[in-house]
Amino acid sequence: MKTAQYTTRRWLFYWGYAAFFIWLITLSPTARAQDFVRMGDPDSGSLLLKTDTPGEYLEAPQVAADVFIDVTGPIIRARVTQRFENPSDKWVEGVYVFPLPEDSGVDRLKMQIGDRFIEGKIKERREARRIYEEAREAGQRAGLVEQERPNIFTSSVANIGPGETVVIQIEYQDTARLKNGAWSLRLPLVVGPRYIPEPTPFIGVSYDGTPEFQVSDPVPDRGRITPPFLFPHDEPDGKVRLPVNIEVDLKPGFALGEVTSPYHHVKIEDRRDGEAAQVTLGGGPIPANRDFVLNWRAADLNAPLASLFTEERDGETYLLGVIAPPVRHSAEPPAREVIFVIDNSGSMAGPSMPQAKQALSFALERLTHRDSFNIVRFDDTFEEIFPAPLPATEESIAHAQRFVDRLTADGGTEMLPALKAALADTTPRDGRLRQVVFLTDGAIGNEAQLFETIKADLGNSRLFTVGIGSAPNSYFMTRAARFGRGTFLHIGDVNEVAEKTTELLTLLENPALTDLALDAGGALTAISPSPLPDLYAGEPVTFTAMLDGELTGPLKVSGNFRGRDWVETLDLSQAVPGKGVANLWARDRIAAIEELRFEPRADYEVIDAAVLETALAHSLVSRLTSLVAVDVTPARPDGETLTTAEVPTMLPDGWEFEKVYGDSLGQGRMYKAQANAPQYAALHAAPPPAPSPVAGEADLAPAAGMPLPQGALLVPLRLTAGLALIALAAFLAAGAAWRGRVRCA
């Protein structure tokens, strides 16, 4: 009898597994035609959101942003003002996912209602969410800022009244970047769609030893990083969606030379006889669809580039250092094994693919007879051009060039298998430098999975990341390069390919300055990053630290360049005051602690406690802390309902919608990037979509015509896998039942 019962349990287990897998398939966007709506009689240029009531739509909240950036030396202080406007006659909650620099330290939140300002408070994330939700339900206006990734944040604003505007003001601290004698800042303006691998069901064992269904999800917060996106089309009446105004007050601490913005038209007004400048947008507000970049140089190219800044806070002294080693080039580049990895997924369609192909072709031409190489291309599959790296002969390079010329952008972004293949070092060590060059936009959501792989599989390789396109995932790109002991480079325009690729190849051909160390006689503690990373030609040593003792004595920075020592000595007493250095130290400290999560046998509880302690002490938004502001006066009248509406964002400039999401949705549609995020369907009312031949439910896009996000598994693959699994379950169940009957007999 026990055997029969066990057989029955096994039978149910196999069928349950099949049912569970089919349930996962239903999470796919392909199974949800109701998310896409069509209206036949729009009469305005409004963006409409579907509500819970059939046939009713809500005008979406509109967000406009003003950004003021103050640059003092290398220290950046930025203020982002977001205006949430409610054009509808309903009470709404606006939710807006937006980017900030990957190393920004968000430390202030203000909410403005009319003439009143309400200061936000830093709280543990769960507590901040609870405070916000209680205020929302009580009809109080409230604002909440949460971090989803170091470069992705969410603003939530509750109880925006009909026709009302609520202002959220966020401030953050950052540092300008120095490379090859030029300083720069980057302001990301759009969160591009992220490829997110599906959860993987598997058979686990419960606490009592019986089998149970379990799921491994590489991106458990997928719904938090996938905002809805507008279908690209001509804006009605020339109106800019998500308009952004930018102003930069530039005070670099030296006489300014050239000031440029490579991707936007700017107006530069000279200040203080060339020692400062005010930079504004030359053509008015810009759409939030590509990163804003500003570059500046010193008028005297021989001016010293070393600088130290300090700040005292709560009895502690904090130090920021930027020291540029001399540029040293090898007389003869060393022999190298170079593995090029190129992303040809759907998000690379448009100008990004030609940029990546041109950069790769240029790099192939620079290989010497002493080098060997291979190419790995990936979308939702990956392919290596050679079984193993080959010498860089005329024949092998010509074959590679033909391979690159044939590449087109399509499919999903399964980066992990390609990364593993590129890091697999199967060539016997012969003294060559092994370098992996990754050309991608980094549009993925499973960053943690990739970081863990780099940490585990890097070996003797160096990983260089090349960000392609108007809005690369700079958090992934910079961290991957740091974990890979390489460096990050961005190519944002086809006109930059030759210059930026030459810069990259110079780095590859010149070994790094390694074994970097700081020595201040024990006066420096809590140094970040630690250890200091390898440096390449034109890169500075940038660090933050706490200073134990008086601000006096020498600070030595040392390193090794191809067996030769390099030392730079600075006087700590020459450090100048720098407002915000303490927050920069705290930001770096949190980043260093978070990186411990990717180490083997990491203690997550200890790491979380350290992150929380640092973030609360310095009032910084982090993975575990948020800023919340609440107006104590109830605003929404009793009986009035509140509708939550995610503000749709734009696709990055140059992206092709059909390559990311499949076949065109048609004019006036909005797409929710991932299936298990909150469901909002929207459309743009100008121009009106073609009327459906069938009224009522026929206005919904038919299931057969639904576009599949290229970040998901293909429909035939899902269907085949599901049917195959059902067949397997039936076969196993039948076999188990037969064996049970035999045993019982």
XYZ file of C-alpha atoms in Angstrom:
745
model
C 0.000 0.000 0.000
C 2.868 2.388 0.857
C 4.384 1.740 -2.551
C 1.133 2.663 -4.278
C 0.861 5.850 -2.247
C 4.468 6.728 -3.054
C 3.804 6.054 -6.734
C 0.776 8.349 -6.619
C 2.851 11.101 -5.016
C 5.498 10.721 -7.702
C 2.786 10.808 -10.377
C 1.415 14.050 -8.929
C 4.936 15.424 -8.579
C 5.803 14.909 -12.247
C 2.548 16.389 -13.469
C 2.853 19.250 -11.016
C 6.296 20.023 -12.355
C 4.894 20.226 -15.875
C 2.040 22.439 -14.706
C 4.483 24.691 -12.878
C 6.601 25.102 -16.005
C 3.541 25.968 -18.063
C 2.608 28.518 -15.388
C 6.006 30.140 -15.845
C 5.348 30.339 -19.574
C 2.147 32.256 -18.893
C 4.260 34.956 -17.284
C 5.578 35.763 -20.732
C 4.445 38.974 -22.421
C 3.262 36.785 -25.275
C 0.370 35.543 -23.191
C -1.000 38.930 -22.264
C -2.666 40.583 -25.199
C -4.794 42.602 -22.795
C -1.744 44.727 -21.955
C -1.933 46.393 -25.375
C -4.848 48.692 -26.075
C -6.047 50.677 -29.026
C -8.436 53.634 -29.098
C -10.234 54.768 -32.196
C -11.195 58.319 -31.304
C -8.408 60.155 -29.480
C -8.709 63.901 -29.663
C -5.546 65.167 -28.027
C -1.842 64.561 -27.728
C -2.188 62.954 -24.308
C -0.664 59.704 -23.164
C -3.421 57.481 -21.783
C -3.120 54.674 -19.262
C -5.484 51.751 -18.968
C -7.411 51.585 -15.663
C -9.112 48.698 -13.868
C -12.453 49.777 -15.319
C -13.018 48.417 -18.858
C -13.094 51.166 -21.438
C -11.772 53.854 -19.079
C -8.388 55.494 -19.506
C -6.392 57.932 -17.441
C -4.133 60.689 -18.702
C -0.654 59.742 -17.546
C 1.288 61.986 -15.173
C 3.857 64.047 -17.005
C 7.388 64.535 -15.710
C 9.725 67.373 -16.599
C 13.175 67.741 -15.038
C 15.596 70.573 -14.356
C 19.179 69.624 -13.503
C 21.671 72.025 -11.973
C 25.256 70.751 -11.646
C 27.897 72.603 -9.651
C 31.482 71.533 -10.448
C 34.194 72.692 -8.037
C 37.532 71.126 -8.891
C 36.765 67.419 -9.327
C 33.767 67.549 -6.939
C 30.258 67.550 -8.396
C 27.127 68.592 -6.540
C 23.937 68.103 -8.560
C 20.299 69.004 -7.952
C 17.617 67.186 -9.953
C 14.154 68.747 -9.832
C 11.326 66.533 -11.118
C 7.902 68.125 -11.714
C 5.058 65.582 -11.604
C 2.076 67.100 -13.403
C -1.336 65.449 -13.248
C -3.350 66.465 -16.345
C -6.309 64.232 -15.431
C -9.377 64.817 -13.274
C -8.418 61.902 -10.983
C -6.152 61.562 -7.950
C -3.020 59.703 -8.991
C 0.210 58.234 -7.684
C 3.083 58.802 -10.106
C 5.923 56.268 -10.274
C 8.977 57.206 -12.338
C 12.089 55.072 -12.893
C 15.093 57.200 -13.811
C 18.902 56.951 -13.982
C 21.696 58.737 -12.142
C 25.490 58.323 -12.419
C 26.563 54.879 -11.230
C 28.746 56.329 -8.466
C 26.401 59.090 -7.327
C 25.661 59.505 -3.638
C 22.009 60.592 -3.257
C 21.699 62.327 0.108
C 18.829 64.812 -0.004
C 15.144 64.866 -0.895
C 12.726 67.770 -0.819
C 9.064 67.760 -1.793
C 7.459 71.051 -2.847
C 3.707 71.619 -2.720
C 2.781 75.175 -3.647
C 5.101 77.400 -1.631
C 5.884 74.765 1.009
C 8.999 72.572 1.100
C 9.052 69.295 3.040
C 12.467 67.825 3.825
C 12.902 64.100 3.333
C 14.418 61.810 5.932
C 16.712 58.828 5.441
C 15.197 55.584 6.705
C 15.802 51.878 6.385
C 14.203 50.912 3.082
C 11.380 48.823 4.524
C 10.519 51.475 7.081
C 10.573 54.227 4.448
C 8.239 52.178 2.251
C 5.879 51.593 5.207
C 5.792 55.322 6.050
C 5.099 56.186 2.419
C 2.337 53.627 1.996
C 0.597 54.679 5.209
C 0.660 58.303 4.053
C -0.603 57.295 0.618
C -3.564 55.406 2.072
C -4.320 58.289 4.451
C -4.616 60.677 1.515
C -1.446 62.579 2.389
C 0.975 63.776 -0.242
C 4.219 61.841 0.056
C 7.443 61.328 -1.875
C 9.797 58.343 -1.843
C 13.174 57.822 -3.549
C 14.518 54.259 -3.724
C 17.640 52.747 -5.301
C 17.121 49.751 -7.594
C 20.699 49.650 -8.893
C 23.524 52.105 -8.196
C 22.478 53.812 -11.457
C 18.682 53.214 -11.362
C 16.320 54.962 -8.954
C 12.551 55.189 -8.489
C 10.614 58.302 -7.488
C 7.108 57.686 -6.166
C 4.737 60.594 -5.484
C 1.380 59.864 -3.835
C -1.876 61.821 -4.002
C -1.301 64.251 -6.830
C -4.619 66.057 -7.186
C -6.480 66.785 -10.442
C -4.550 69.348 -12.469
C -1.930 69.617 -9.723
C 1.875 69.690 -9.848
C 4.054 68.187 -7.120
C 7.810 68.827 -7.218
C 10.439 66.343 -6.032
C 13.987 67.635 -5.633
C 16.917 65.208 -5.306
C 20.545 66.094 -4.644
C 23.598 63.918 -5.136
C 27.377 64.018 -4.840
C 29.763 62.759 -7.513
C 33.244 63.298 -8.932
C 34.389 64.351 -12.392
C 36.468 61.812 -14.323
C 39.979 62.547 -15.592
C 41.356 60.719 -18.618
C 44.167 61.701 -20.969
C 44.258 65.192 -19.516
C 40.530 65.852 -20.051
C 37.902 66.071 -17.330
C 34.333 64.936 -17.925
C 30.970 64.406 -16.303
C 28.177 62.152 -17.489
C 24.488 62.609 -16.687
C 22.456 59.558 -17.771
C 18.937 60.483 -18.847
C 17.252 57.194 -19.767
C 16.997 53.681 -18.348
C 17.140 51.498 -21.444
C 15.219 48.213 -21.584
C 17.113 45.486 -19.745
C 17.395 41.906 -20.906
C 16.348 39.712 -17.985
C 16.822 35.932 -18.064
C 13.811 33.830 -17.153
C 13.496 32.194 -13.723
C 14.719 28.600 -13.808
C 12.461 25.983 -12.169
C 14.166 23.010 -10.626
C 13.427 20.110 -8.329
C 14.740 20.735 -4.841
C 14.472 18.922 -1.558
C 12.389 20.239 1.319
C 13.387 20.186 4.978
C 11.816 16.732 5.464
C 13.625 15.247 2.473
C 10.699 15.187 0.052
C 11.031 16.747 -3.417
C 9.547 20.199 -3.954
C 9.348 22.826 -6.681
C 11.841 25.657 -6.407
C 12.785 28.590 -8.623
C 16.173 30.197 -9.181
C 15.643 33.785 -10.318
C 18.774 35.682 -11.467
C 16.858 38.986 -11.215
C 14.362 38.765 -8.328
C 13.620 42.511 -8.516
C 12.911 42.482 -12.269
C 9.676 44.417 -11.815
C 11.588 47.308 -10.245
C 13.958 47.977 -13.163
C 11.588 47.611 -16.106
C 9.575 50.797 -16.648
C 7.104 51.019 -19.513
C 8.419 52.490 -22.759
C 6.769 54.670 -25.344
C 6.660 53.476 -28.907
C 8.900 55.912 -30.823
C 7.020 58.238 -33.160
C 6.878 61.896 -34.116
C 5.971 64.063 -31.156
C 2.680 65.966 -31.601
C 3.072 69.667 -32.270
C 6.806 69.428 -31.678
C 6.299 68.672 -27.984
C 9.249 67.054 -26.182
C 8.368 64.070 -24.062
C 10.121 64.018 -20.683
C 11.844 67.385 -21.263
C 15.084 68.053 -19.399
C 16.800 71.389 -18.804
C 20.482 71.261 -17.804
C 22.735 73.965 -16.389
C 26.347 73.451 -15.316
C 28.324 75.923 -13.197
C 31.906 74.942 -14.017
C 34.675 76.042 -11.617
C 37.550 73.613 -12.274
C 40.198 75.418 -10.212
C 42.380 76.231 -13.234
C 42.200 78.341 -16.389
C 39.797 76.646 -18.760
C 40.701 75.543 -22.237
C 38.261 73.731 -24.507
C 34.766 72.954 -23.140
C 32.597 70.648 -25.269
C 29.484 68.498 -25.158
C 29.783 65.739 -27.785
C 26.106 64.754 -28.006
C 24.152 67.964 -27.326
C 24.267 71.575 -28.472
C 25.357 73.784 -25.561
C 25.913 77.478 -24.934
C 29.058 78.361 -22.968
C 29.315 81.675 -21.155
C 32.769 82.689 -19.936
C 33.075 83.600 -16.263
C 35.927 85.053 -14.174
C 38.338 85.632 -17.063
C 38.365 82.061 -18.275
C 38.603 80.367 -14.867
C 34.904 79.446 -14.800
C 32.047 78.906 -17.231
C 28.298 78.570 -17.213
C 27.036 75.868 -19.574
C 23.400 75.699 -20.691
C 21.536 73.873 -23.423
C 21.670 75.809 -26.660
C 18.321 74.727 -28.103
C 16.060 74.549 -25.075
C 14.900 71.411 -23.245
C 16.118 68.064 -24.573
C 14.261 64.732 -24.552
C 15.386 62.227 -21.933
C 16.653 59.693 -24.459
C 20.466 59.893 -24.392
C 23.210 60.631 -21.862
C 24.465 64.195 -21.460
C 28.266 64.459 -21.418
C 30.433 67.529 -20.748
C 34.213 67.591 -21.294
C 36.743 70.281 -20.326
C 40.503 70.755 -20.431
C 42.992 73.098 -18.790
C 44.291 75.968 -20.896
C 47.807 74.990 -19.800
C 48.211 71.353 -20.797
C 51.299 71.135 -18.560
C 49.381 72.179 -15.440
C 49.794 69.743 -12.523
C 46.961 67.255 -12.296
C 47.476 66.095 -8.708
C 44.971 67.399 -6.158
C 43.926 66.622 -2.589
C 40.670 67.721 -0.902
C 39.525 67.328 2.683
C 36.378 67.798 4.756
C 35.781 67.519 8.492
C 32.489 66.135 9.729
C 31.455 64.912 13.169
C 35.045 64.884 14.384
C 36.372 62.874 11.433
C 38.572 64.084 8.562
C 37.939 62.736 5.084
C 40.318 62.901 2.116
C 39.777 62.801 -1.662
C 42.819 62.362 -3.887
C 43.217 62.554 -7.671
C 46.774 61.880 -8.874
C 47.708 61.387 -12.526
C 50.777 59.218 -13.152
C 52.921 60.148 -16.164
C 51.861 58.556 -19.431
C 54.315 55.819 -20.336
C 54.191 53.910 -23.596
C 56.006 50.690 -24.318
C 58.809 50.881 -26.861
C 57.448 47.613 -28.265
C 53.959 46.381 -27.327
C 54.074 42.980 -25.629
C 52.704 39.861 -27.302
C 49.015 39.476 -26.521
C 46.115 37.062 -26.777
C 43.036 39.209 -27.401
C 39.488 37.845 -27.216
C 36.965 40.239 -28.738
C 33.343 39.821 -27.624
C 30.704 41.676 -29.649
C 27.038 42.069 -28.731
C 24.733 41.679 -31.747
C 21.435 41.471 -29.850
C 18.333 43.479 -30.736
C 19.194 46.424 -28.488
C 22.296 47.042 -30.631
C 20.193 47.725 -33.748
C 20.376 51.176 -35.295
C 23.649 53.129 -35.091
C 25.064 50.997 -32.234
C 25.788 47.960 -34.413
C 27.789 49.859 -37.055
C 29.719 51.592 -34.253
C 30.620 48.266 -32.645
C 31.535 46.636 -35.978
C 33.655 49.592 -37.036
C 35.472 49.617 -33.690
C 36.132 45.870 -33.894
C 37.385 46.105 -37.499
C 39.694 48.925 -36.492
C 41.036 46.836 -33.604
C 41.666 43.840 -35.862
C 43.778 45.995 -38.164
C 46.021 46.975 -35.247
C 46.915 43.396 -34.286
C 50.559 42.486 -34.907
C 52.225 39.250 -35.967
C 53.094 38.636 -32.300
C 49.414 38.554 -31.288
C 46.768 35.847 -31.369
C 43.017 36.464 -31.232
C 39.488 35.137 -31.343
C 35.993 36.660 -31.679
C 32.863 35.705 -29.747
C 29.537 37.128 -30.872
C 26.316 36.786 -28.874
C 22.603 37.509 -28.891
C 20.350 34.826 -27.367
C 23.002 32.394 -28.696
C 26.773 32.733 -28.928
C 29.400 31.707 -31.445
C 33.207 31.623 -31.471
C 34.742 32.306 -34.870
C 37.675 29.915 -34.228
C 37.795 26.806 -31.988
C 40.818 28.398 -30.271
C 42.749 31.687 -30.628
C 44.747 31.870 -33.859
C 47.845 33.897 -34.766
C 47.001 37.284 -36.282
C 47.954 36.462 -39.847
C 46.616 38.183 -42.955
C 44.403 35.172 -43.649
C 42.908 34.910 -40.155
C 42.295 38.663 -39.931
C 40.637 38.716 -43.371
C 38.391 35.824 -42.319
C 37.508 37.706 -39.127
C 36.728 40.893 -41.056
C 34.287 39.009 -43.280
C 32.657 37.538 -40.179
C 32.263 40.992 -38.624
C 30.853 42.482 -41.835
C 28.031 39.916 -41.839
C 26.871 40.641 -38.277
C 23.360 42.014 -37.788
C 21.529 42.978 -34.594
C 18.631 40.811 -33.471
C 17.555 38.538 -30.639
C 18.004 38.587 -26.869
C 21.048 39.478 -24.784
C 22.275 36.230 -23.218
C 25.601 37.623 -22.077
C 26.594 35.034 -19.479
C 27.518 32.103 -21.810
C 29.558 34.421 -24.040
C 31.368 35.856 -21.031
C 32.215 32.395 -19.743
C 33.519 31.364 -23.171
C 35.693 34.477 -23.440
C 37.217 34.002 -19.975
C 37.948 30.306 -20.539
C 41.734 30.327 -20.887
C 42.657 27.129 -22.749
C 45.907 28.365 -24.291
C 49.182 27.333 -22.582
C 50.914 30.270 -20.947
C 53.680 31.584 -23.161
C 54.211 34.996 -21.623
C 51.424 36.682 -23.598
C 49.089 39.184 -21.979
C 45.529 37.844 -22.149
C 42.965 40.582 -22.779
C 39.179 40.311 -23.222
C 37.477 43.243 -24.973
C 33.699 43.406 -24.500
C 31.751 45.624 -26.941
C 28.144 46.009 -25.732
C 25.515 48.433 -24.490
C 25.276 46.374 -21.287
C 21.462 46.314 -21.458
C 21.002 43.499 -18.944
C 19.424 43.194 -15.520
C 21.393 40.233 -14.128
C 24.522 42.233 -13.319
C 25.180 40.307 -10.102
C 25.317 36.996 -11.966
C 27.923 38.398 -14.359
C 30.019 39.983 -11.610
C 30.178 36.644 -9.793
C 31.356 34.975 -13.007
C 34.093 37.560 -13.569
C 35.293 37.168 -9.986
C 35.365 33.376 -10.291
C 36.668 32.897 -13.850
C 38.940 35.880 -14.588
C 42.210 34.029 -13.985
C 45.097 35.749 -15.787
C 42.853 37.756 -18.116
C 42.161 41.486 -18.122
C 38.631 42.561 -19.045
C 38.051 45.805 -20.950
C 34.490 47.026 -21.519
C 33.486 49.282 -24.408
C 30.088 50.935 -23.941
C 28.281 51.341 -27.248
C 25.361 53.665 -27.988
C 23.541 56.640 -26.506
C 22.790 55.202 -23.057
C 24.979 52.235 -22.025
C 24.506 50.552 -18.666
C 27.489 52.291 -17.105
C 27.051 50.547 -13.733
C 27.625 47.167 -15.333
C 30.383 48.439 -17.633
C 32.468 50.184 -14.965
C 32.106 47.468 -12.330
C 32.849 44.676 -14.820
C 36.030 46.482 -15.871
C 37.043 47.006 -12.249
C 36.453 43.342 -11.333
C 38.276 42.412 -14.532
C 41.318 44.615 -13.739
C 40.743 46.496 -16.982
C 39.113 49.801 -17.848
C 35.908 51.184 -19.368
C 35.539 53.251 -22.536
C 32.385 54.737 -24.072
C 31.671 55.236 -27.791
C 28.471 57.267 -28.087
C 28.589 58.386 -31.707
C 29.822 56.961 -35.001
C 32.077 60.004 -35.423
C 33.975 58.983 -32.270
C 34.822 55.448 -33.357
C 38.300 56.157 -34.770
C 39.382 58.401 -31.888
C 37.966 56.245 -29.100
C 39.152 52.981 -30.632
C 42.664 54.404 -30.977
C 42.474 55.343 -27.308
C 41.390 51.810 -26.409
C 44.115 50.179 -28.484
C 46.721 52.403 -26.846
C 45.540 51.026 -23.507
C 45.687 47.442 -24.741
C 49.171 47.875 -26.162
C 50.540 49.416 -22.959
C 50.560 47.294 -19.813
C 48.979 48.659 -16.683
C 50.591 50.405 -13.762
C 50.135 47.666 -11.162
C 50.654 47.055 -7.447
C 49.466 50.556 -6.564
C 49.766 51.531 -2.913
C 49.281 54.570 -0.669
C 51.618 55.344 2.231
C 51.019 58.205 4.659
C 52.825 56.718 7.646
C 49.672 54.989 8.886
C 47.613 58.184 8.815
C 45.145 56.899 6.187
C 42.433 54.377 7.052
C 39.323 52.992 5.328
C 40.763 53.613 1.842
C 38.446 53.096 -1.128
C 38.824 51.417 -3.494
C 40.893 48.758 -1.778
C 42.985 47.377 -3.270
C 43.665 50.183 -5.710
C 42.945 49.032 -9.280
C 45.437 48.652 -12.093
C 45.837 51.834 -14.139
C 46.271 52.339 -17.861
C 47.727 55.165 -19.920
C 46.142 58.515 -19.113
C 44.186 57.307 -16.063
C 44.503 58.887 -12.598
C 44.670 57.324 -9.147
C 41.378 58.414 -7.553
C 40.683 57.443 -3.948
C 38.904 58.454 -0.753
C 40.071 57.764 2.781
C 39.726 58.757 6.428
C 42.637 60.645 7.929
C 43.769 59.588 11.378
C 45.639 62.508 12.890
C 46.712 65.938 11.698
C 46.719 67.002 8.083
C 50.507 67.007 7.733
C 53.286 64.863 6.306
C 54.000 63.215 2.982
C 51.613 61.015 1.018
C 53.374 58.570 -1.282
C 51.670 56.860 -4.194
C 53.711 53.999 -5.635
C 53.330 51.417 -8.353
C 55.086 49.116 -10.763
C 55.419 49.652 -14.501
C 56.953 46.680 -16.346
C 59.318 45.924 -13.502
C 60.233 49.555 -12.805
C 59.132 51.456 -9.715
C 57.036 54.611 -9.946
C 56.565 56.941 -6.943
C 54.699 60.239 -6.573
C 54.920 62.218 -3.295
C 52.413 64.865 -2.177
C 52.186 67.029 0.934
C 48.995 66.416 2.907
C 49.141 69.941 4.283
C 48.533 71.234 0.746
C 45.053 69.653 0.651
C 42.257 72.204 0.191
C 38.733 72.146 1.685
C 36.201 70.312 -0.444
C 32.534 70.313 0.471
C 31.017 66.872 0.004
C 34.197 64.807 0.449
C 32.657 62.989 3.449
C 29.706 61.837 1.365
C 32.033 60.776 -1.451
C 33.960 58.653 1.041
C 30.711 57.107 2.326
C 29.551 56.423 -1.235
C 32.837 54.666 -2.056
C 32.741 52.792 1.229
C 29.270 51.413 0.482
C 30.371 50.381 -3.029
C 33.410 48.567 -1.607
C 31.280 46.745 0.958
C 28.720 45.775 -1.695
C 31.465 44.268 -3.843
C 32.115 41.742 -1.082
C 28.776 40.129 -2.003
C 30.426 38.658 -5.086
C 33.192 36.938 -3.141
C 32.976 33.198 -2.421
C 31.339 32.408 0.935
C 30.242 36.009 1.439
C 28.403 36.698 4.714
C 25.379 38.659 3.478
C 24.160 39.555 6.961
C 27.477 41.169 7.904
C 27.621 42.984 4.560
C 24.056 44.290 4.901
C 24.716 45.520 8.436
C 27.809 47.440 7.298
C 25.983 48.991 4.316
C 23.048 50.025 6.492
C 25.270 51.550 9.179
C 27.267 53.645 6.694
C 24.208 54.751 4.683
C 22.239 55.859 7.757
C 25.227 57.647 9.280
C 25.767 59.696 6.094
C 22.105 59.980 4.997
C 22.723 58.211 1.683
C 20.228 56.316 -0.440
C 21.451 52.753 -0.929
C 20.155 49.273 -1.576
C 18.949 49.210 2.032
C 17.982 52.846 2.677
C 15.550 55.302 1.098
C 14.544 58.940 1.439
C 10.914 59.654 2.314
C 8.991 62.929 2.708
C 5.410 63.208 3.975
C 3.032 66.176 4.148
C 1.124 65.694 7.405
C -1.983 67.429 6.031
C -4.387 65.023 4.243
C -5.104 66.166 0.693
C -7.251 63.522 -0.999
C -10.897 63.756 0.120
C -12.580 60.722 1.621
C -14.226 58.614 -1.030
C -11.870 59.660 -3.826
C -9.948 56.714 -5.272
C -6.215 56.776 -6.006
C -4.864 55.363 -9.260
C -1.213 54.334 -9.569
C 0.428 55.188 -12.874
C 3.974 54.407 -13.975
C 5.385 57.239 -16.043
C 6.575 55.733 -19.348
C 10.110 56.540 -20.409
C 11.645 56.907 -23.848
C 13.766 54.400 -25.699
C 17.432 55.406 -25.907
C 18.224 57.463 -28.964
C 19.062 55.264 -31.955
C 17.410 52.086 -30.625
C 15.049 50.319 -33.010
C 11.818 49.382 -31.280
C 11.075 46.400 -33.517
C 14.521 44.877 -32.869
C 13.997 45.081 -29.118
C 10.357 44.054 -28.868
C 9.681 42.199 -32.110
C 7.182 43.299 -34.731
C 5.921 46.871 -34.587
C 3.086 47.621 -32.196
C 1.858 50.421 -34.425
C 1.473 54.069 -33.568
C 0.178 55.100 -30.199
C 1.374 52.192 -28.105
C 3.452 51.773 -24.998
C 5.185 48.577 -23.968
C 5.850 47.287 -20.463
C 9.362 45.930 -20.558
C 8.890 42.734 -18.524
C 5.993 40.430 -17.962
C 5.913 40.178 -14.188
C 6.106 43.923 -13.549
C 2.864 45.882 -12.885
C 0.626 45.946 -15.920
C 0.045 49.274 -17.594
C -0.999 49.687 -21.194
C -0.901 53.029 -22.902
C -1.186 54.732 -26.215
C -0.381 58.009 -27.787
C -3.315 59.768 -29.344
C -1.670 61.384 -32.348
C -1.849 60.141 -34.965
C -4.855 57.872 -34.282
C -4.331 54.157 -34.938
C -6.167 52.480 -37.769
C -9.653 51.344 -36.677
C -10.074 47.679 -35.902
C -12.353 45.706 -38.209
C -14.113 44.258 -35.174
C -15.489 46.339 -32.326
C -15.014 45.804 -28.621
C -12.414 43.237 -27.644
C -11.063 43.194 -31.191
C -9.392 46.497 -30.350
C -6.894 44.471 -28.370
C -3.912 43.250 -30.342
C -4.456 39.566 -31.242
C -2.206 37.112 -29.453
C -0.692 35.894 -32.686
C 0.452 39.379 -33.537
C 1.915 40.292 -30.165
C 5.519 41.512 -30.240
C 7.882 39.411 -28.197
C 10.540 41.308 -26.276
C 13.902 40.218 -27.586
C 14.942 39.841 -23.979
C 12.649 36.822 -23.609
C 12.724 33.257 -24.887
C 11.287 32.773 -28.332
C 7.680 31.568 -28.521
C 8.423 28.364 -30.475
C 11.126 27.451 -27.984
C 8.801 28.025 -25.032
C 5.968 26.074 -26.636
C 8.196 23.189 -27.675
C 9.808 23.034 -24.231
C 6.433 23.052 -22.526
C 4.981 20.308 -24.724
C 8.143 18.235 -24.416
C 8.029 18.537 -20.643
C 4.389 17.490 -20.520
C 5.188 14.476 -22.680
C 8.147 13.598 -20.448
C 6.038 13.946 -17.320
C 3.334 11.721 -18.802
C 5.912 9.091 -19.774
C 7.552 9.119 -16.341
C 4.206 9.093 -14.577
C 3.007 6.114 -16.630
C 6.229 4.268 -15.911
C 6.003 5.021 -12.204
C 2.383 3.840 -12.081
C 3.276 0.604 -13.918
C 6.175 -0.098 -11.548
C 3.863 0.577 -8.615
C 1.301 -1.943 -9.890
C 4.014 -4.535 -10.402
C 5.297 -4.056 -6.861
C 1.791 -4.227 -5.416
C 1.116 -7.428 -7.377
